[in-house]
Coordinates of C-alpha atoms and ligand atoms in Angstrom, one line a residue:
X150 CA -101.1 86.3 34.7
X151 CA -101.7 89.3 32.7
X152 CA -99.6 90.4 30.1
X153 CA -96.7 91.8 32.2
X154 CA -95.9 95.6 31.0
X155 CA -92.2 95.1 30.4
X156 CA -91.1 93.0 27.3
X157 CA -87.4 92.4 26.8
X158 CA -87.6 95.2 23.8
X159 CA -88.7 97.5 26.2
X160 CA -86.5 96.5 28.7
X161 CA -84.1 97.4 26.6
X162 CA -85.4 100.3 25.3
X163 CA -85.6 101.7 28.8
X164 CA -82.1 100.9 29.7
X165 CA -81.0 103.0 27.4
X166 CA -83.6 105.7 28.0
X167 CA -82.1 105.9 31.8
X168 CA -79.4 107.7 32.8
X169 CA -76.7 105.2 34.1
X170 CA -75.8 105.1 37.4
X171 CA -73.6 103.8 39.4
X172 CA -74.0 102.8 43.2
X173 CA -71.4 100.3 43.5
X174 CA -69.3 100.0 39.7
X175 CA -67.9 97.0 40.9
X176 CA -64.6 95.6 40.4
X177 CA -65.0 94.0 36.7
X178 CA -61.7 93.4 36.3
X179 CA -60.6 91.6 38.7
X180 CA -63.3 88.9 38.8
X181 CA -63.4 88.9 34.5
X182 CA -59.5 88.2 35.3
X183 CA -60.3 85.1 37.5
X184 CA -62.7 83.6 35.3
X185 CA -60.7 84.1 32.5
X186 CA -58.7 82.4 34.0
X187 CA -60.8 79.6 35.1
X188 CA -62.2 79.3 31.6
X189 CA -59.0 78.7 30.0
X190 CA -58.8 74.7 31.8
X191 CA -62.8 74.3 31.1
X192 CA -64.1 72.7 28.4
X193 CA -68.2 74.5 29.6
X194 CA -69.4 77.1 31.1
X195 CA -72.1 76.5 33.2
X196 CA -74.0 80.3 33.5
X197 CA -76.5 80.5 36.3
X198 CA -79.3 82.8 36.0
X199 CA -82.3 84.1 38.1
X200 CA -85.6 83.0 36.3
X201 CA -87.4 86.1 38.1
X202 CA -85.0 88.1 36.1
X203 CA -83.4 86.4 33.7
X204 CA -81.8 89.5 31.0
X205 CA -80.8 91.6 34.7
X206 CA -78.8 88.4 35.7
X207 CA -77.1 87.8 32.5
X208 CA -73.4 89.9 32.8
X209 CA -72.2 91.7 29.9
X210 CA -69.7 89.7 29.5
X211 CA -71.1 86.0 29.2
X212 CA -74.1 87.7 27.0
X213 CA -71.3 88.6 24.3
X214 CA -69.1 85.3 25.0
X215 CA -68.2 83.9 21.7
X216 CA -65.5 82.1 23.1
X217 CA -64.8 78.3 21.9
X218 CA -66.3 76.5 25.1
X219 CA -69.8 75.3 25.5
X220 CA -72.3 77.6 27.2
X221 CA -75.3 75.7 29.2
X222 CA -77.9 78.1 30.9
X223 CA -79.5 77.3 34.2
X224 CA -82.3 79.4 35.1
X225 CA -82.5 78.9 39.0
X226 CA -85.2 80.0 41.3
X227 CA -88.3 78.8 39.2
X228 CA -90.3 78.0 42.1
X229 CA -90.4 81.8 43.1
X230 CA -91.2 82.6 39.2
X231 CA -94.0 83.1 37.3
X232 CA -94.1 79.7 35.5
X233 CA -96.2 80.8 32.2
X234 CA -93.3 83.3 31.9
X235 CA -90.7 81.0 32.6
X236 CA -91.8 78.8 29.7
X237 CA -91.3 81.4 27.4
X238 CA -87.9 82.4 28.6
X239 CA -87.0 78.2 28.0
X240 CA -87.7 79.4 24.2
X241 CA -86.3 82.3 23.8
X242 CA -83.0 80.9 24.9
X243 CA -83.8 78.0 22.6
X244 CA -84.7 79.9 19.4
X245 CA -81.1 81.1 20.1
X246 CA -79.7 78.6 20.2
X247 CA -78.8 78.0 23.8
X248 CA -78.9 75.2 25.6
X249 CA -80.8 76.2 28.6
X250 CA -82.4 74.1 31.7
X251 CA -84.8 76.0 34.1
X252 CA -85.4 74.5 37.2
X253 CA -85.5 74.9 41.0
X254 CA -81.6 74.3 42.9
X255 CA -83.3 73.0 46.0
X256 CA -84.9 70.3 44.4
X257 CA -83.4 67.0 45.1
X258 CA -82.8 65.9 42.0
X259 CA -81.5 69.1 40.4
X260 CA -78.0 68.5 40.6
X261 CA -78.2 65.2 38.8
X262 CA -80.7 66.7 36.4
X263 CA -77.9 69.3 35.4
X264 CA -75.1 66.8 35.2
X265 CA -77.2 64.9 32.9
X266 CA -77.8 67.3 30.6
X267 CA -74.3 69.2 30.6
X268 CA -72.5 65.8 29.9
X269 CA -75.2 65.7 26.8
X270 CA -74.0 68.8 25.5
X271 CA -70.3 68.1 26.2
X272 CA -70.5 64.8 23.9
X273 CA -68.9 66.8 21.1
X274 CA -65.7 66.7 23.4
X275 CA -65.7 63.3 23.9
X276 CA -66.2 62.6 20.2
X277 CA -63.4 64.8 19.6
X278 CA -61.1 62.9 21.9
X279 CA -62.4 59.6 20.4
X280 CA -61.6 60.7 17.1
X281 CA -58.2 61.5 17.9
X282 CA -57.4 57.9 19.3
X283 CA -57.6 59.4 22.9
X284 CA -59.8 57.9 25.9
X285 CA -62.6 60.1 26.9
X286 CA -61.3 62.8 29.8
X287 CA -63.9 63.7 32.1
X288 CA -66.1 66.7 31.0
X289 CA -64.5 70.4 32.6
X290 CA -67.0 72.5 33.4
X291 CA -67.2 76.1 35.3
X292 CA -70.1 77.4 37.1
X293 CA -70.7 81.0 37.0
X294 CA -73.1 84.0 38.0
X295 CA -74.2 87.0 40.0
X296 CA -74.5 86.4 43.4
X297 CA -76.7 84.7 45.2
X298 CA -78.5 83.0 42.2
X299 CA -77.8 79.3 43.7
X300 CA -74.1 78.8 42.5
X301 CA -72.9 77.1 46.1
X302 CA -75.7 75.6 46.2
X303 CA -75.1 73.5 43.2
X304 CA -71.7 72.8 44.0
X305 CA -72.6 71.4 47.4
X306 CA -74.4 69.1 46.3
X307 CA -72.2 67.7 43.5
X308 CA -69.8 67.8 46.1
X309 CA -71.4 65.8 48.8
X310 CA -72.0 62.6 46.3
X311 CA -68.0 61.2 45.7
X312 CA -66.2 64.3 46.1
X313 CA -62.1 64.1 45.8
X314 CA -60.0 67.4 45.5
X315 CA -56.7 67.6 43.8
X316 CA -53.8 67.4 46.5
X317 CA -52.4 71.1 47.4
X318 CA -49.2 71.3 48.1
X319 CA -47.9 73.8 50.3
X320 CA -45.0 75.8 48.6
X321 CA -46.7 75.1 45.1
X322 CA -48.7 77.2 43.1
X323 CA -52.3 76.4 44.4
X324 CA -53.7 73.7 41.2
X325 CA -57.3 74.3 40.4
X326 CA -59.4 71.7 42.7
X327 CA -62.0 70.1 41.2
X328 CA -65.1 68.9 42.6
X329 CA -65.7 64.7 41.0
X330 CA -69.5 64.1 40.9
X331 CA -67.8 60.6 38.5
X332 CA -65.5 60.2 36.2
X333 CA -67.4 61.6 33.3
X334 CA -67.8 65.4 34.5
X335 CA -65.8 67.6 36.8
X336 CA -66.1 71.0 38.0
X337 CA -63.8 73.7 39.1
X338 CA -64.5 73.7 43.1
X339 CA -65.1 77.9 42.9
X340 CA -67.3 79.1 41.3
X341 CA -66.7 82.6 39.1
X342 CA -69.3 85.6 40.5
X343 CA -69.6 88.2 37.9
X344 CA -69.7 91.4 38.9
X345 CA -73.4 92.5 38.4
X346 CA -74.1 94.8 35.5
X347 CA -75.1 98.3 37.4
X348 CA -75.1 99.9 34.7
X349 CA -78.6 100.2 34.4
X350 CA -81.1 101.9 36.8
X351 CA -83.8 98.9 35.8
X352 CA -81.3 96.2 36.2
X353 CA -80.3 97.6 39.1
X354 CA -83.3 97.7 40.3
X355 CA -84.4 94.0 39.1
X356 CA -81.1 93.0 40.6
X357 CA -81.7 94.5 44.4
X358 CA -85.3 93.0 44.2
X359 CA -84.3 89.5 43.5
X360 CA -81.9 89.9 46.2
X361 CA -78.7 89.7 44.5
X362 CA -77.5 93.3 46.1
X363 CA -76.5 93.5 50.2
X364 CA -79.2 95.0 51.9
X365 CA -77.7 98.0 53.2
X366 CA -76.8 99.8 50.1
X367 CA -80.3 99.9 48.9
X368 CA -82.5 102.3 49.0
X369 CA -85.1 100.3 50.5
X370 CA -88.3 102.7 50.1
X371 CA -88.0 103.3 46.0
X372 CA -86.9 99.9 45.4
X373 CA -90.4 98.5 47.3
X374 CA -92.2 101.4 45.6
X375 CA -90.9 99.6 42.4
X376 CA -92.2 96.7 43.8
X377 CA -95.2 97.5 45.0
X378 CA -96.5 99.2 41.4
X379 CA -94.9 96.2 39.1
X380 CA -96.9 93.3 41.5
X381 CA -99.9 95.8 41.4
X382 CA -100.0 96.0 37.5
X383 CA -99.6 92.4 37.1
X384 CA -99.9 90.2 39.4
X385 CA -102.8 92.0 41.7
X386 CA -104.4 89.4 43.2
X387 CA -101.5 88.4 45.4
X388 CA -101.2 91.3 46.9
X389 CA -105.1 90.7 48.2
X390 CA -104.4 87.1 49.2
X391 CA -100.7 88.8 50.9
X392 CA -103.0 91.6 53.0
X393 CA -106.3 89.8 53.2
X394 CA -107.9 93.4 52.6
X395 CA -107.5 96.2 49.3
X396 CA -108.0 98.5 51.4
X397 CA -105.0 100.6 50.0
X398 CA -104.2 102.4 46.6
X399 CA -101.1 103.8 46.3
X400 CA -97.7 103.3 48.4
X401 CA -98.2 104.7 51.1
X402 CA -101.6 103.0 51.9
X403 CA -100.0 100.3 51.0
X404 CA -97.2 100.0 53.5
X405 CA -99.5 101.1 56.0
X406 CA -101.8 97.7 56.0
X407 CA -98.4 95.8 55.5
X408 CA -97.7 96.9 59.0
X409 CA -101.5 96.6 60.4
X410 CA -101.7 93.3 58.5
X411 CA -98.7 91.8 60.5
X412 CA -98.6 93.9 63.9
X413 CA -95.6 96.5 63.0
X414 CA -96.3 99.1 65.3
X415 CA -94.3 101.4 67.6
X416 CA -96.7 103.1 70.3
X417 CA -99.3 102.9 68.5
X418 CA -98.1 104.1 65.5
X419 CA -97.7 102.1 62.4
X420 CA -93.2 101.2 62.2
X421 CA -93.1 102.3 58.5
X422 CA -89.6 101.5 58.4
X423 CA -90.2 97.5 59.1
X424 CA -93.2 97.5 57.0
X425 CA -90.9 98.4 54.1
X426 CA -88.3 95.8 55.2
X427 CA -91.0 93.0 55.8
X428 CA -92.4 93.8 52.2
X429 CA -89.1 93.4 50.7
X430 CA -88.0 90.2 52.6
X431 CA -91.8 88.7 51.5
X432 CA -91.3 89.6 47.9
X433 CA -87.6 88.5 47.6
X434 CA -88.7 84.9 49.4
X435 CA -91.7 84.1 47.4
X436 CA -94.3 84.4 50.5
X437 CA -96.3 86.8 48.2
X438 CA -96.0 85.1 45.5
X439 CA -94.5 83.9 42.2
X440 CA -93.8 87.0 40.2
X441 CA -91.3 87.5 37.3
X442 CA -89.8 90.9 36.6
X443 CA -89.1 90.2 33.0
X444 CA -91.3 88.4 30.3
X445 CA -89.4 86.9 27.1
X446 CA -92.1 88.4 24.7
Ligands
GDP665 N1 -86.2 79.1 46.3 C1 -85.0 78.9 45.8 N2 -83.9 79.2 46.5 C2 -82.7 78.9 46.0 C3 -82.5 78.3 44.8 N3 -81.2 78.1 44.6 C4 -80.6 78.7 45.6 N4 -81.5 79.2 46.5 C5 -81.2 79.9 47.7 O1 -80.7 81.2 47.4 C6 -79.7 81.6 48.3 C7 -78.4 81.9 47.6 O2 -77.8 80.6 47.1 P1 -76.2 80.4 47.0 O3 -76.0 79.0 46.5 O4 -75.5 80.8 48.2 O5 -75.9 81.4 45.8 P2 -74.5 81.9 45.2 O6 -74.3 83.3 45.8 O7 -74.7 82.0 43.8 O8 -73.5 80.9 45.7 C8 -79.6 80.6 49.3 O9 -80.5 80.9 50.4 C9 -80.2 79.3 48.6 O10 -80.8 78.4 49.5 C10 -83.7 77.9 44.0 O11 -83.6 77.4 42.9 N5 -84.9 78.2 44.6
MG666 MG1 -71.6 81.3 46.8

C-alpha cells in the first residue's frame, strides 16, 4: 500500500484537535465495575483488539492498566487488515513491551494458538507457585474488549474442546464459571466488554466503520464519506477492482456507481440510501478489501 496519511502521532494529534463528542457516553462504570471485578480472581488479561484499528479499539482503561496481572494482546480480524501494516503494529506492541499475537479468530487453529502462547507468558505464575512448595494451579485468565472484535468467538471455541462449568447453586451467590480448555489454563466463561472510548470524533468514527457501533445510531452518509476518502487516498485500487469502472470522483459520484454497479435502483432512479448501506456492509466485511485505518508508524 501507500503510505497511509494517518500515523498514530497524528492520530493523536487529531484527537485532540477535535472537539469531543458524545453520541452514546456509555455506561463506563458499570462495565469497569464488572471487570474489576473479574480481574481480581485472574491471574491475565487477555485484551482483544481490532487489527483494522488497533489504538480506536484499545479502551482507556486497559491502555493505562498498570495493574499486577499479565496483559497478552490479541489483534483479531487480520484477514480484513492490511497485512504490511499489521506487521508493524506486532512491533510497536513489542518495542513496548507487550506481548501481542495477531491473528485471524476464525481460523481453526487460533484458539489453540492463543492458549499456547498465554500459558507461555503465565509461566512466571507457575514458577511462583513452584517456588512456594505449591503444585501448579491452572493459569486464570479474562478476555476482554469492545464489542464485536471476536471475544465469543474465542470462548466458543475453547469451550467446545473439554468444557466443565463450576456447579451453580441456586440460593448461592452465582461463583464465577470457568470455561476448562485443560488443566493448565482456564478462563472466566464471560467475557468483560469495555465500553468503547467515544470520546473522540476519529475513534468514533474508526470504531462505527469496523463495525463495533449498532447500526442505527450512525450517521451512515458521513461515516461512508469517511470511508470513501481514506480507501481513496490509500488503498485506490480496490475501489476500481470493487466498481469495475473509475468513473467517479468525489462522493457523490461515487455512491452513484455503487448502486449502478450492483442494480440499486428505485424507478429508475439510483436508491442512494442502499448504496450507502451496501458500501458500508462491503467495507466493514472485507468484500472491498483489506484496509487498515491506523498505521503503527
Ligand atoms: N473476518 C473475521 N471475523 C471475525 C474474527 N473474529 C470474529 N469475527 C466475526 O466478528 C463478529 C463478532 O464476533 P463476536 O465473537 O461475536 O465478538 P464479541 O462481540 O467480541 O463477542 C462475528 O460475526 C464473528 O464471526 C476474525 O478474526 N476475522
Ligand atoms: Mg460477545
Amino acid at each position: 500500500m501507500r503510505r497511509a496519511n494517518i500515523s498514530v502521532a497524528n492520530l493523536l494529534l487529531m484527537n485532540m484537535k477535535q472537539d469531543n463528542i458524545h453520541w452514546y457516553p456509555g455506561h463506563m462504570a458499570v462495565a469497569t465495575r464488572e471487570i474489576r471485578k473479574g480481574l481480581k480472581i485472574v491471574d491475565m488479561i487477555i485484551e482483544l483488539i481490532d487489527a483494522r484499528a488497533p489504538i480506536s479499539s484499545r479502551h482507556p482503561f486497559l491502555a493505562n492498566y498498570d495493574g499486577n496481572k499479565l496483559h497478552l494482546i490479541i489483534m483479531t480480524k487480520t484477514d480484513l487488515a492490511d497485512p504490511y501494516v499489521t506487521v508493524h503494529w506486532e512491533a510497536y506492541f513489542e518495542e513496548r513491551r507487550m506481548p501481542i499475537l495477531a491473528l485471524n479468530v476464525l481460523e481453526k487453529n487460533s484458539a489453540a494458538t492463543i492458549v499456547k502462547k498465554a500459558l507461555e507468558i503465565g509461566h512466571v505464575v507457575f514458577e511462583k507457585q513452584i517456588a512456594k512448595g505449591m503444585r501448579p494451579q491452572p493459569l486464570r485468565a479474562m478476555v476482554i474488549g469492545i464489542p464485536n472484535v471476536g471475544k465469543s468467538t474465542l470462548i466458543n471455541r475453547l469451550a467446545k474442546r473439554k468444557a466443565a462449568v463450576v456447579e451453580d447453586r441456586p440460593g448461592v451467590t452465582r461463583a464465577p464459571q470457568w470455561i476448562k480448555p485443560n488443566d493448565k489454563i482456564w478462563l472466566l466463561d464471560t467475557p468483560g466488554v469495555l465500553p468503547m472510548n467515544y470520546e473522540h470524533k476519529l475513534t468514533s468514527t474508526h470504531l462505527a466503520a469496523i463495525g463495533a457501533i449498532k447500526r442505527d445510531v450512525l450517521p451512515l452518509e458521513s461515516l461512508t464519506s469517511y470511508i470513501y476518502k481514506y480507501v481513496k487516498s490509500n488503498y485506490p485500487k480496490l475501489l476500481f477492482k470493487y466498481l469495475q469502472t473509475d468513473a467517479f470522483n468525489d462522493y457523490d459520484s461515487f455512491i452513484n456507481a455503487v448502486g449502478l454497479r450492483f442494480g440499486l435502483m428505485n424507478q429508475g432512479i439510483i436508491a442512494r440510501e442502499q448504496a450507502i448501506n451496501r458500501f458500508y456492509d462491503d467495507f466493514k466485511a472485507g468484500t472491498i478489501g483489506r484496509v487498515s485505518l491506523e498505521v503503527a508508524y
